[in-house]
Short mmCIF file of C-alpha atoms in Angstrom, two decimals:
data_model
loop_
_atom_site.label_atom_id
_atom_site.label_comp_id
_atom_site.label_asym_id
_atom_site.label_seq_id
_atom_site.Cartn_x
_atom_site.Cartn_y
_atom_site.Cartn_z
CA UNK A 1 -12.18 0.82 -11.52
CA UNK A 2 -13.13 4.04 -13.43
CA UNK A 3 -12.15 7.59 -13.28
CA UNK A 4 -15.23 8.09 -11.82
CA UNK A 5 -15.82 5.33 -9.42
CA UNK A 6 -15.95 6.21 -6.04
CA UNK A 7 -13.61 4.91 -4.08
CA UNK A 8 -15.14 4.22 -0.35
CA UNK A 9 -18.52 3.42 0.34
CA UNK A 10 -18.06 6.53 2.80
CA UNK A 11 -17.95 9.44 0.62
CA UNK A 12 -21.38 10.92 1.62
CA UNK A 13 -20.39 10.89 5.67
CA UNK A 14 -16.92 11.79 4.26
CA UNK A 15 -18.45 14.47 2.89
CA UNK A 16 -21.23 15.59 5.90
CA UNK A 17 -17.94 15.70 8.37
CA UNK A 18 -16.55 18.29 5.66
CA UNK A 19 -19.27 20.72 6.34
CA UNK A 20 -19.74 20.14 9.60
CA UNK A 21 -15.87 20.90 10.27
CA UNK A 22 -16.00 24.07 7.83
CA UNK A 23 -18.69 25.17 9.75
CA UNK A 24 -16.43 25.29 13.23
CA UNK A 25 -14.55 26.96 11.06
CA UNK A 26 -16.52 29.99 9.92
CA UNK A 27 -17.27 30.37 12.98
CA UNK A 28 -14.64 32.00 14.17
CA UNK A 29 -14.06 33.97 10.67
CA UNK A 30 -10.77 32.24 10.33
CA UNK A 31 -9.13 29.47 10.87
CA UNK A 32 -10.24 26.29 12.81
CA UNK A 33 -11.19 26.98 16.52
CA UNK A 34 -8.39 25.49 18.78
CA UNK A 35 -9.59 23.89 21.80
CA UNK A 36 -7.02 22.45 23.80
CA UNK A 37 -9.09 20.53 26.35
CA UNK A 38 -10.54 18.43 22.96
CA UNK A 39 -7.10 18.62 21.54
CA UNK A 40 -5.67 16.66 24.34
CA UNK A 41 -8.31 14.36 24.26
CA UNK A 42 -8.71 13.28 20.84
CA UNK A 43 -4.94 12.69 20.22
CA UNK A 44 -4.35 11.00 23.71
CA UNK A 45 -7.74 8.42 22.23
CA UNK A 46 -6.29 7.80 18.82
CA UNK A 47 -2.51 6.95 19.95
CA UNK A 48 -3.89 4.78 22.27
CA UNK A 49 -6.14 3.10 20.13
CA UNK A 50 -4.56 2.82 16.62
CA UNK A 51 -0.76 3.42 17.15
CA UNK A 52 -0.83 -0.32 19.29
CA UNK A 53 -2.35 -1.89 16.68
CA UNK A 54 -0.16 -0.26 14.16
CA UNK A 55 2.77 -0.47 15.80
CA UNK A 56 2.13 -4.74 16.07
CA UNK A 57 1.28 -5.20 12.47
CA UNK A 58 4.42 -3.35 11.54
CA UNK A 59 6.41 -5.19 14.38
CA UNK A 60 5.57 -8.20 12.82
CA UNK A 61 5.88 -7.78 9.44
CA UNK A 62 9.39 -6.48 9.63
CA UNK A 63 10.07 -9.51 12.02
CA UNK A 64 8.59 -12.70 9.59
CA UNK A 65 10.42 -10.69 6.36
CA UNK A 66 13.83 -10.70 8.55
CA UNK A 67 14.01 -13.65 10.77
CA UNK A 68 15.32 -15.34 7.63
CA UNK A 69 18.79 -13.86 8.41
CA UNK A 70 18.67 -15.48 12.82
CA UNK A 71 17.07 -18.59 10.34
CA UNK A 72 20.58 -18.45 8.57
CA UNK A 73 22.77 -18.42 11.50
CA UNK A 74 21.00 -20.94 13.60
CA UNK A 75 21.34 -23.61 9.91
CA UNK A 76 19.10 -22.49 7.87
CA UNK A 77 21.28 -22.32 5.01
CA UNK A 78 23.53 -25.66 6.02
CA UNK A 79 20.31 -27.74 6.15
CA UNK A 80 18.90 -26.90 3.21
CA UNK A 81 22.32 -27.14 1.07
CA UNK A 82 22.30 -23.22 0.14
CA UNK A 83 25.40 -21.73 -1.89
CA UNK A 84 25.74 -17.65 -0.87
CA UNK A 85 24.58 -17.22 -4.18
CA UNK A 86 21.16 -19.21 -3.83
CA UNK A 87 20.51 -17.57 -0.43
CA UNK A 88 20.16 -14.00 -2.18
CA UNK A 89 18.04 -15.42 -4.83
CA UNK A 90 15.58 -16.18 -1.89
CA UNK A 91 15.85 -13.04 -0.36
CA UNK A 92 15.65 -11.11 -4.12
CA UNK A 93 12.07 -13.48 -4.42
CA UNK A 94 10.82 -12.08 -1.71
CA UNK A 95 11.48 -8.18 -3.05
CA UNK A 96 9.74 -8.72 -6.51
CA UNK A 97 6.30 -9.19 -5.17
CA UNK A 98 6.61 -7.11 -2.46
CA UNK A 99 7.41 -4.38 -4.87
CA UNK A 100 4.93 -5.23 -7.88
CA UNK A 101 2.50 -5.19 -4.74
CA UNK A 102 2.81 -1.77 -2.99
CA UNK A 103 1.23 0.80 -5.80
CA UNK A 104 -2.07 -1.46 -6.64
CA UNK A 105 -2.28 -2.48 -2.66
CA UNK A 106 -2.09 1.21 -1.81
CA UNK A 107 -4.81 2.20 -4.07
CA UNK A 108 -7.29 -0.14 -3.57
CA UNK A 109 -6.87 0.50 0.28
CA UNK A 110 -9.70 2.77 1.01
CA UNK A 111 -12.29 0.94 -1.43
CA UNK A 112 -12.02 -2.39 0.07
CA UNK A 113 -11.43 -0.84 3.95
CA UNK A 114 -7.95 -0.91 5.28
CA UNK A 115 -10.26 -3.02 7.84
CA UNK A 116 -10.18 -5.76 6.06
CA UNK A 117 -7.47 -5.65 3.87
CA UNK A 118 -4.53 -5.60 6.27
CA UNK A 119 -5.64 -7.83 8.88
CA UNK A 120 -6.19 -9.85 5.89
CA UNK A 121 -3.07 -9.51 4.81
CA UNK A 122 -1.48 -9.86 8.37
CA UNK A 123 -2.93 -13.33 9.01
CA UNK A 124 -1.93 -14.95 5.07
CA UNK A 125 1.62 -14.36 5.84
CA UNK A 126 1.27 -15.88 9.69
CA UNK A 127 0.06 -18.96 7.63
CA UNK A 128 3.03 -18.61 4.98
CA UNK A 129 6.05 -18.04 7.69
CA UNK A 130 5.20 -21.04 9.97
CA UNK A 131 5.39 -23.04 7.13
CA UNK A 132 9.06 -21.98 6.63
CA UNK A 133 9.17 -23.91 9.58
CA UNK A 134 8.25 -26.81 7.37
CA UNK A 135 10.51 -26.43 4.42
CA UNK A 136 12.72 -29.25 3.21
CA UNK A 137 14.28 -28.00 -0.03
CA UNK A 138 15.43 -24.97 -1.25
CA UNK A 139 12.34 -24.83 -3.65
CA UNK A 140 9.77 -25.03 -1.09
CA UNK A 141 11.68 -22.04 0.56
CA UNK A 142 11.62 -20.25 -2.53
CA UNK A 143 7.92 -20.70 -3.02
CA UNK A 144 7.13 -19.23 1.00
CA UNK A 145 9.69 -16.34 0.23
CA UNK A 146 7.71 -15.04 -2.76
CA UNK A 147 4.02 -15.38 -1.13
CA UNK A 148 5.24 -13.15 2.16
CA UNK A 149 6.56 -10.81 -0.07
CA UNK A 150 2.90 -10.44 -1.79
CA UNK A 151 1.26 -10.41 1.43
CA UNK A 152 3.39 -8.18 3.09
CA UNK A 153 4.17 -5.40 0.07
CA UNK A 154 1.70 -3.25 0.99
CA UNK A 155 1.72 -3.06 4.83
CA UNK A 156 4.47 -0.39 5.37
CA UNK A 157 2.69 2.33 2.54
CA UNK A 158 -0.89 0.67 3.91
CA UNK A 159 -0.40 1.74 7.46
CA UNK A 160 1.75 5.63 6.54
CA UNK A 161 -1.52 6.13 4.49
CA UNK A 162 -4.17 5.11 7.21
CA UNK A 163 -2.27 6.83 9.69
CA UNK A 164 -3.02 10.36 7.42
CA UNK A 165 -7.06 9.52 7.68
CA UNK A 166 -6.32 10.29 11.26
CA UNK A 167 -3.58 13.01 11.83
CA UNK A 168 -1.97 16.53 10.51
CA UNK A 169 0.70 16.60 8.67
CA UNK A 170 3.06 18.15 11.72
CA UNK A 171 1.64 15.22 13.65
CA UNK A 172 2.97 12.12 11.65
CA UNK A 173 6.53 11.80 11.86
CA UNK A 174 6.21 11.04 15.53
CA UNK A 175 3.26 8.56 15.10
CA UNK A 176 5.53 7.03 12.09
CA UNK A 177 8.77 6.85 14.24
CA UNK A 178 6.59 4.51 16.87
CA UNK A 179 4.98 2.40 14.70
CA UNK A 180 8.22 2.16 12.32
CA UNK A 181 10.10 2.12 15.83
CA UNK A 182 9.20 -1.68 16.43
CA UNK A 183 11.19 -2.17 13.20
CA UNK A 184 14.01 -1.86 14.95
CA UNK A 185 12.24 -3.30 18.43
CA UNK A 186 11.96 -6.68 15.84
CA UNK A 187 15.71 -6.43 15.55
CA UNK A 188 16.43 -6.50 19.01
CA UNK A 189 13.35 -8.97 19.70
CA UNK A 190 14.40 -11.51 16.72
CA UNK A 191 17.97 -11.73 18.13
CA UNK A 192 16.36 -12.76 21.82
CA UNK A 193 13.93 -14.90 20.57
CA UNK A 194 16.41 -16.45 17.86
CA UNK A 195 18.36 -17.32 21.02
CA UNK A 196 15.95 -19.20 22.76
CA UNK A 197 14.31 -20.57 20.26
CA UNK A 198 17.04 -22.63 18.42
CA UNK A 199 17.12 -24.24 21.71
CA UNK A 200 14.55 -26.41 20.91
CA UNK A 201 16.65 -28.48 18.32
CA UNK A 202 15.16 -31.68 17.68
CA UNK A 203 11.99 -31.24 19.06
CA UNK A 204 9.30 -33.10 17.10
CA UNK A 205 12.05 -33.79 15.10
CA UNK A 206 12.79 -30.03 13.37
CA UNK A 207 16.02 -28.61 13.68
CA UNK A 208 16.06 -24.92 15.91
CA UNK A 209 15.55 -22.76 12.52
CA UNK A 210 12.31 -23.80 11.50
CA UNK A 211 11.11 -23.20 15.40
CA UNK A 212 11.78 -20.06 14.77
CA UNK A 213 9.50 -19.84 12.04
CA UNK A 214 6.72 -22.25 13.67
CA UNK A 215 6.30 -19.70 16.54
CA UNK A 216 6.44 -16.68 15.00
CA UNK A 217 4.32 -17.71 12.53
CA UNK A 218 1.64 -18.78 14.80
CA UNK A 219 1.62 -15.72 16.57
CA UNK A 220 1.38 -13.42 13.57
CA UNK A 221 -1.59 -15.51 12.36
CA UNK A 222 -3.59 -15.36 16.05
CA UNK A 223 -2.81 -11.60 16.05
CA UNK A 224 -4.02 -11.59 12.62
CA UNK A 225 -7.16 -12.96 13.21
CA UNK A 226 -8.23 -10.51 16.47
CA UNK A 227 -6.99 -7.01 15.42
CA UNK A 228 -10.34 -7.66 12.90
CA UNK A 229 -12.17 -5.85 15.95
CA UNK A 230 -8.90 -3.77 16.13
CA UNK A 231 -9.65 -1.96 13.39
CA UNK A 232 -11.64 1.32 12.04
CA UNK A 233 -12.10 1.52 8.52
CA UNK A 234 -11.97 5.35 8.42
CA UNK A 235 -12.65 8.67 10.93
CA UNK A 236 -16.22 8.90 10.59
CA UNK A 237 -16.35 4.67 11.39
CA UNK A 238 -14.51 4.92 14.43
CA UNK A 239 -16.42 3.82 17.59
CA UNK A 240 -14.35 5.46 20.89
CA UNK A 241 -14.56 8.96 19.07
CA UNK A 242 -17.53 11.20 19.67
CA UNK A 243 -19.19 13.39 16.80
CA UNK A 244 -18.07 16.65 17.81
CA UNK A 245 -14.08 15.19 17.67
CA UNK A 246 -14.43 13.11 14.73
CA UNK A 247 -16.23 16.41 13.77
CA UNK A 248 -12.75 18.61 15.63
CA UNK A 249 -10.19 15.80 14.08
CA UNK A 250 -11.83 16.05 10.62
CA UNK A 251 -11.49 19.85 10.67
CA UNK A 252 -7.74 20.17 11.69
CA UNK A 253 -7.27 17.52 8.63
CA UNK A 254 -8.84 20.12 6.39
CA UNK A 255 -7.04 23.05 8.06
CA UNK A 256 -3.92 20.92 6.84
CA UNK A 257 -4.48 20.19 3.65
CA UNK A 258 -7.41 21.33 2.18
CA UNK A 259 -10.98 19.30 0.45
CA UNK A 260 -9.83 16.41 -0.87
CA UNK A 261 -11.09 14.68 -3.89
CA UNK A 262 -13.63 11.71 -3.47
CA UNK A 263 -13.25 9.71 -6.37
CA UNK A 264 -10.60 7.88 -7.55
CA UNK A 265 -8.89 9.47 -10.38
CA UNK A 266 -5.77 8.37 -12.78
CA UNK A 267 -4.85 12.23 -13.41
CA UNK A 268 -3.52 12.19 -9.85
CA UNK A 269 -1.67 8.89 -10.10
CA UNK A 270 -0.38 10.47 -12.86
CA UNK A 271 0.71 14.09 -11.33
CA UNK A 272 1.91 12.35 -8.63
CA UNK A 273 4.48 10.48 -10.79
CA UNK A 274 5.62 14.43 -11.93
CA UNK A 275 6.57 15.25 -8.52
CA UNK A 276 10.08 16.15 -8.41
CA UNK A 277 10.18 15.87 -4.59
CA UNK A 278 8.88 11.96 -5.40
CA UNK A 279 12.18 11.43 -7.02
CA UNK A 280 14.29 13.54 -5.15
CA UNK A 281 13.90 12.23 -1.81
CA UNK A 282 13.39 8.35 -3.78
CA UNK A 283 16.60 7.95 -4.57
CA UNK A 284 17.40 9.19 -1.03
CA UNK A 285 14.55 6.32 0.20
CA UNK A 286 17.14 4.22 -2.40
CA UNK A 287 19.75 4.30 -0.94
CA UNK A 288 18.77 4.68 2.89
CA UNK A 289 16.48 1.21 2.43
CA UNK A 290 19.77 -0.66 0.66
CA UNK A 291 21.79 -0.03 4.22
CA UNK A 292 18.58 -0.40 6.43
CA UNK A 293 18.01 -4.06 4.58
CA UNK A 294 21.48 -4.55 4.54
CA UNK A 295 21.48 -4.48 8.18
CA UNK A 296 18.29 -6.25 9.01
CA UNK A 297 19.75 -9.24 7.21
CA UNK A 298 22.68 -9.26 7.47
CA UNK A 299 23.78 -7.87 10.90
CA UNK A 300 23.95 -11.33 12.95
CA UNK A 301 26.29 -12.57 10.84
CA UNK A 302 28.33 -9.49 10.22
CA UNK A 303 28.37 -10.44 14.48
CA UNK A 304 29.04 -14.06 13.91
CA UNK A 305 32.01 -13.01 12.04
CA UNK A 306 33.51 -10.96 14.56
CA UNK A 307 34.09 -14.21 16.36
CA UNK A 308 31.20 -14.78 18.73
CA UNK A 309 29.08 -18.55 18.55
CA UNK A 310 25.87 -18.66 16.57
CA UNK A 311 23.95 -18.23 20.12
CA UNK A 312 26.20 -15.42 21.45
CA UNK A 313 25.61 -13.28 17.91
CA UNK A 314 21.65 -13.78 18.72
CA UNK A 315 22.41 -11.98 21.42
CA UNK A 316 25.15 -9.24 21.01
CA UNK A 317 22.81 -8.13 17.61
CA UNK A 318 20.43 -6.63 20.58
CA UNK A 319 21.92 -3.79 21.43
CA UNK A 320 22.02 -1.59 18.58
CA UNK A 321 18.85 -1.61 18.03
CA UNK A 322 17.55 -1.21 21.25
CA UNK A 323 19.66 1.94 20.98
CA UNK A 324 18.18 2.80 17.34
CA UNK A 325 14.51 2.46 18.79
CA UNK A 326 15.35 4.89 21.48
CA UNK A 327 17.13 7.44 19.25
CA UNK A 328 15.10 7.01 16.54
CA UNK A 329 12.32 8.82 18.97
CA UNK A 330 13.89 11.95 20.11
CA UNK A 331 14.91 12.12 16.62
CA UNK A 332 11.24 11.86 15.62
CA UNK A 333 10.44 14.11 18.50
CA UNK A 334 13.02 16.95 17.51
CA UNK A 335 11.42 16.73 13.48
CA UNK A 336 7.92 17.38 14.78
CA UNK A 337 8.75 19.76 17.49
CA UNK A 338 10.51 21.94 14.74
CA UNK A 339 9.40 20.59 10.96
CA UNK A 340 13.00 19.77 10.36
CA UNK A 341 12.67 16.98 8.65
CA UNK A 342 15.22 17.52 5.85
CA UNK A 343 17.95 18.20 8.52
CA UNK A 344 17.39 15.11 10.70
CA UNK A 345 17.03 12.73 7.64
CA UNK A 346 20.86 13.78 6.33
CA UNK A 347 22.34 13.91 9.97
CA UNK A 348 20.37 10.41 10.19
CA UNK A 349 22.18 9.48 6.76
CA UNK A 350 25.66 10.76 8.64
CA UNK A 351 25.26 8.57 11.43
CA UNK A 352 25.52 5.67 9.15
CA UNK A 353 28.60 6.73 7.22
CA UNK A 354 30.24 7.29 10.37
CA UNK A 355 29.52 3.80 11.05
CA UNK A 356 30.22 2.44 8.09
CA UNK A 357 34.00 4.50 7.99
CA UNK A 358 34.36 2.91 11.25
CA UNK A 359 33.67 -0.89 10.11
CA UNK A 360 36.21 -0.32 7.16
CA UNK A 361 38.60 1.82 9.01
CA UNK A 362 39.51 -0.25 11.75
CA UNK A 363 40.92 -3.83 12.43
CA UNK A 364 39.77 -4.16 15.92
CA UNK A 365 36.82 -6.35 16.44
CA UNK A 366 35.68 -4.53 19.11
CA UNK A 367 35.76 -0.88 16.80
CA UNK A 368 33.79 -2.84 13.89
CA UNK A 369 31.12 -4.28 16.96
CA UNK A 370 30.99 -0.27 17.94
CA UNK A 371 29.95 0.80 14.50
CA UNK A 372 27.11 -1.13 14.18
CA UNK A 373 25.89 1.21 16.95
CA UNK A 374 26.26 4.16 14.95
CA UNK A 375 25.01 2.35 10.94
CA UNK A 376 22.18 0.81 12.64
CA UNK A 377 20.95 3.35 14.44
CA UNK A 378 21.75 5.99 11.37
CA UNK A 379 19.68 3.26 9.25
CA UNK A 380 16.18 3.38 11.62
CA UNK A 381 16.85 7.10 12.13
CA UNK A 382 15.82 7.88 8.36
CA UNK A 383 13.49 5.37 7.63
CA UNK A 384 9.92 6.81 9.54
CA UNK A 385 11.25 9.79 8.97
CA UNK A 386 11.69 10.09 4.89
CA UNK A 387 8.25 8.14 5.00
CA UNK A 388 6.95 11.31 7.58
CA UNK A 389 8.75 13.39 4.62
CA UNK A 390 6.89 11.53 1.49
CA UNK A 391 3.86 11.32 2.67
CA UNK A 392 2.98 15.24 3.95
CA UNK A 393 4.11 16.51 0.58
CA UNK A 394 1.60 15.01 -1.72
CA UNK A 395 -1.97 16.17 -1.67
CA UNK A 396 -5.31 15.42 -2.75
CA UNK A 397 -5.65 11.49 -1.30
CA UNK A 398 -5.00 9.43 -4.65
CA UNK A 399 -1.52 11.81 -5.31
CA UNK A 400 -0.50 11.02 -2.12
CA UNK A 401 -1.20 7.28 -2.03
CA UNK A 402 0.55 6.89 -5.05
CA UNK A 403 3.33 8.48 -4.11
CA UNK A 404 3.90 6.45 -0.58
CA UNK A 405 4.14 3.36 -2.40
CA UNK A 406 6.40 5.11 -5.53
CA UNK A 407 8.73 5.60 -2.24
CA UNK A 408 7.84 2.68 -0.49
CA UNK A 409 8.87 0.57 -4.11
CA UNK A 410 12.02 2.83 -4.68
CA UNK A 411 12.88 1.62 -1.25
CA UNK A 412 12.40 -2.28 -1.81
CA UNK A 413 14.49 -1.82 -4.98
CA UNK A 414 17.47 -1.00 -2.99
CA UNK A 415 16.21 -4.00 -0.83
CA UNK A 416 17.26 -6.18 -3.81
CA UNK A 417 20.35 -4.75 -4.05
CA UNK A 418 21.10 -5.65 -0.33
CA UNK A 419 19.98 -8.92 -0.64
CA UNK A 420 22.93 -9.40 -3.17
CA UNK A 421 25.05 -6.83 -1.51
CA UNK A 422 26.42 -8.80 1.70
CA UNK A 423 27.45 -12.01 1.26
CA UNK A 424 27.31 -12.77 -2.51
CA UNK A 425 29.24 -9.56 -4.09
CA UNK A 426 31.12 -9.12 -0.86
CA UNK A 427 32.55 -12.09 1.11
CA UNK A 428 32.46 -12.91 5.15
CA UNK A 429 33.98 -11.11 7.27
CA UNK A 430 35.07 -7.79 6.11
CA UNK A 431 32.75 -7.14 3.48
CA UNK A 432 35.09 -5.10 2.53
CA UNK A 433 33.30 -3.76 -1.07
CA UNK A 434 30.47 -3.38 0.15
CA UNK A 435 31.10 -1.36 2.99
CA UNK A 436 32.65 0.85 0.83
CA UNK A 437 29.16 1.23 -1.68
CA UNK A 438 27.25 1.58 1.42
CA UNK A 439 29.42 4.15 2.65
CA UNK A 440 29.18 5.52 -1.01
CA UNK A 441 25.55 5.22 -0.23
CA UNK A 442 25.21 6.93 2.76
CA UNK A 443 26.97 9.99 1.44
CA UNK A 444 24.48 10.50 -1.81
CA UNK A 445 21.04 9.73 0.48
CA UNK A 446 22.88 12.96 2.33
CA UNK A 447 23.07 14.89 -1.10
CA UNK A 448 19.84 13.82 -2.46
CA UNK A 449 17.67 14.80 1.06
CA UNK A 450 19.84 18.48 0.39
CA UNK A 451 18.33 18.84 -2.73
CA UNK A 452 14.87 18.14 -2.10
CA UNK A 453 15.27 20.28 0.76
CA UNK A 454 16.35 22.80 -1.03
CA UNK A 455 14.00 22.47 -4.01
CA UNK A 456 10.83 22.70 -1.07
CA UNK A 457 12.12 25.77 0.31
CA UNK A 458 12.16 27.35 -3.56
CA UNK A 459 8.57 26.03 -4.46
CA UNK A 460 7.59 27.50 -0.74
CA UNK A 461 9.46 31.06 -1.53
CA UNK A 462 6.81 30.68 -5.06
CA UNK A 463 4.08 30.04 -3.17
CA UNK A 464 4.62 33.10 -1.15
CA UNK A 465 4.81 35.28 -3.41
CA UNK A 466 1.65 34.36 -4.94
CA UNK A 467 -0.56 34.21 -2.08
CA UNK A 468 0.63 38.14 -1.98
CA UNK A 469 -1.18 38.67 -4.97
CA UNK A 470 -4.53 36.96 -4.28
CA UNK A 471 -6.67 35.75 -2.15
CA UNK A 472 -7.58 31.82 -1.39
CA UNK A 473 -10.93 32.01 -2.68
CA UNK A 474 -9.36 33.43 -6.04
CA UNK A 475 -7.50 30.46 -6.52
CA UNK A 476 -8.55 27.36 -8.64
CA UNK A 477 -10.06 24.16 -6.50
CA UNK A 478 -8.55 20.86 -6.50
CA UNK A 479 -4.61 21.98 -6.85
CA UNK A 480 -3.88 19.88 -3.14
CA UNK A 481 -0.22 20.54 -2.88
CA UNK A 482 -0.05 22.55 -5.76
CA UNK A 483 -2.08 25.53 -4.15
CA UNK A 484 -0.40 28.68 -2.87
CA UNK A 485 -1.69 27.72 0.36
CA UNK A 486 -0.33 24.36 1.03
CA UNK A 487 2.83 25.05 2.13
CA UNK A 488 5.72 22.24 2.26
CA UNK A 489 6.73 20.44 4.61
CA UNK A 490 10.56 20.74 5.17
#
């Protein structure tokens, strides 16, 4: 792909909608015309048509990536003769291609079309997930984990970028949390599903853990095939919005982010890598994601270590994730309503710190189990808010796509560490070294969120001073988030 090559076949249509939106803007002289009836109708339509599909995508992505934790408790590790080290290697193999595929996948998304790329990824990883259920060797499991990582890598950053095609920045956190909440729901559902599925042990001469992979992979495959029918390629390709509604949404997007480039540019990729907010929040991403993935993969094992049977451990993993889902939705509403991304991020990881301190400091099994309500809730509050905050403060599109992908690359690097931290480097059932490490990581995540918040606040102050000395027409075009009129979300 060359710097001058269009990134979308619909560039002319995008330009037409931009002109239409600008004509609406100029019709009132300043700003964009507000229409309360249109405002409610268009976001309601998008919420009903786009968000449910995105939610199912991420639920299945997280479920199919982390159900190996439920399978482990159900006997996977024993049946395949794996040591703790080999189990950690199997998880790590998932993350290497996962990380490597994130940036190229996001840069390709608009060119290929999310309506083709995302359903294809989903369908193929459903096949690979089901194949895990028929492996009978460690090497077979490694091969499956590699391809799951390769196919799933672009999903979360792709969904966040896709969401930015339809919603202005101030509406993003609630929507991202709505589909990310499916991750916490997958933690709850995976426990319930595993509890029931492992009772199929012996059917077809297969162990119960194999049916976890086969049935969940089969559902993903079937949903992937059907999802080709539900994914609009872009705003101008939506069949459920009228031309007036499309123009209104396009106008709101322009009001929020200004005109964006219509061609791919390597200059914008490099510009994204220079942004201090990417690296400040990226460090918080790394620390918080280590916590998130550590809990996602090992919470059934942690609970089993408290004295529960394998079946009961599956069920007891449900309540913390159910609470996390509810609290994360409340936090996202507060974040969008008061536009306080940084504060919500800081409070979230402090919840994690409280949970790990409880687990570390108490010998009571009840207190240790109760600590999961803090650590799991904090982890699932932090992730969508950090993702939103990261996406909110970069423009134009190629720069934003790069920032989103780099944030998730750093986050999933934390996933690699998490696969080794619990079990291999810190033995069950107390996981003392891991708990101390995750407690420190919680505090470091809070620190880097605070530093990012302060940096963005200072930059907004400098932009306010620049606006006093110039008009918007005097400013050089194409500055993106460097524009004095692009106010960073705090």
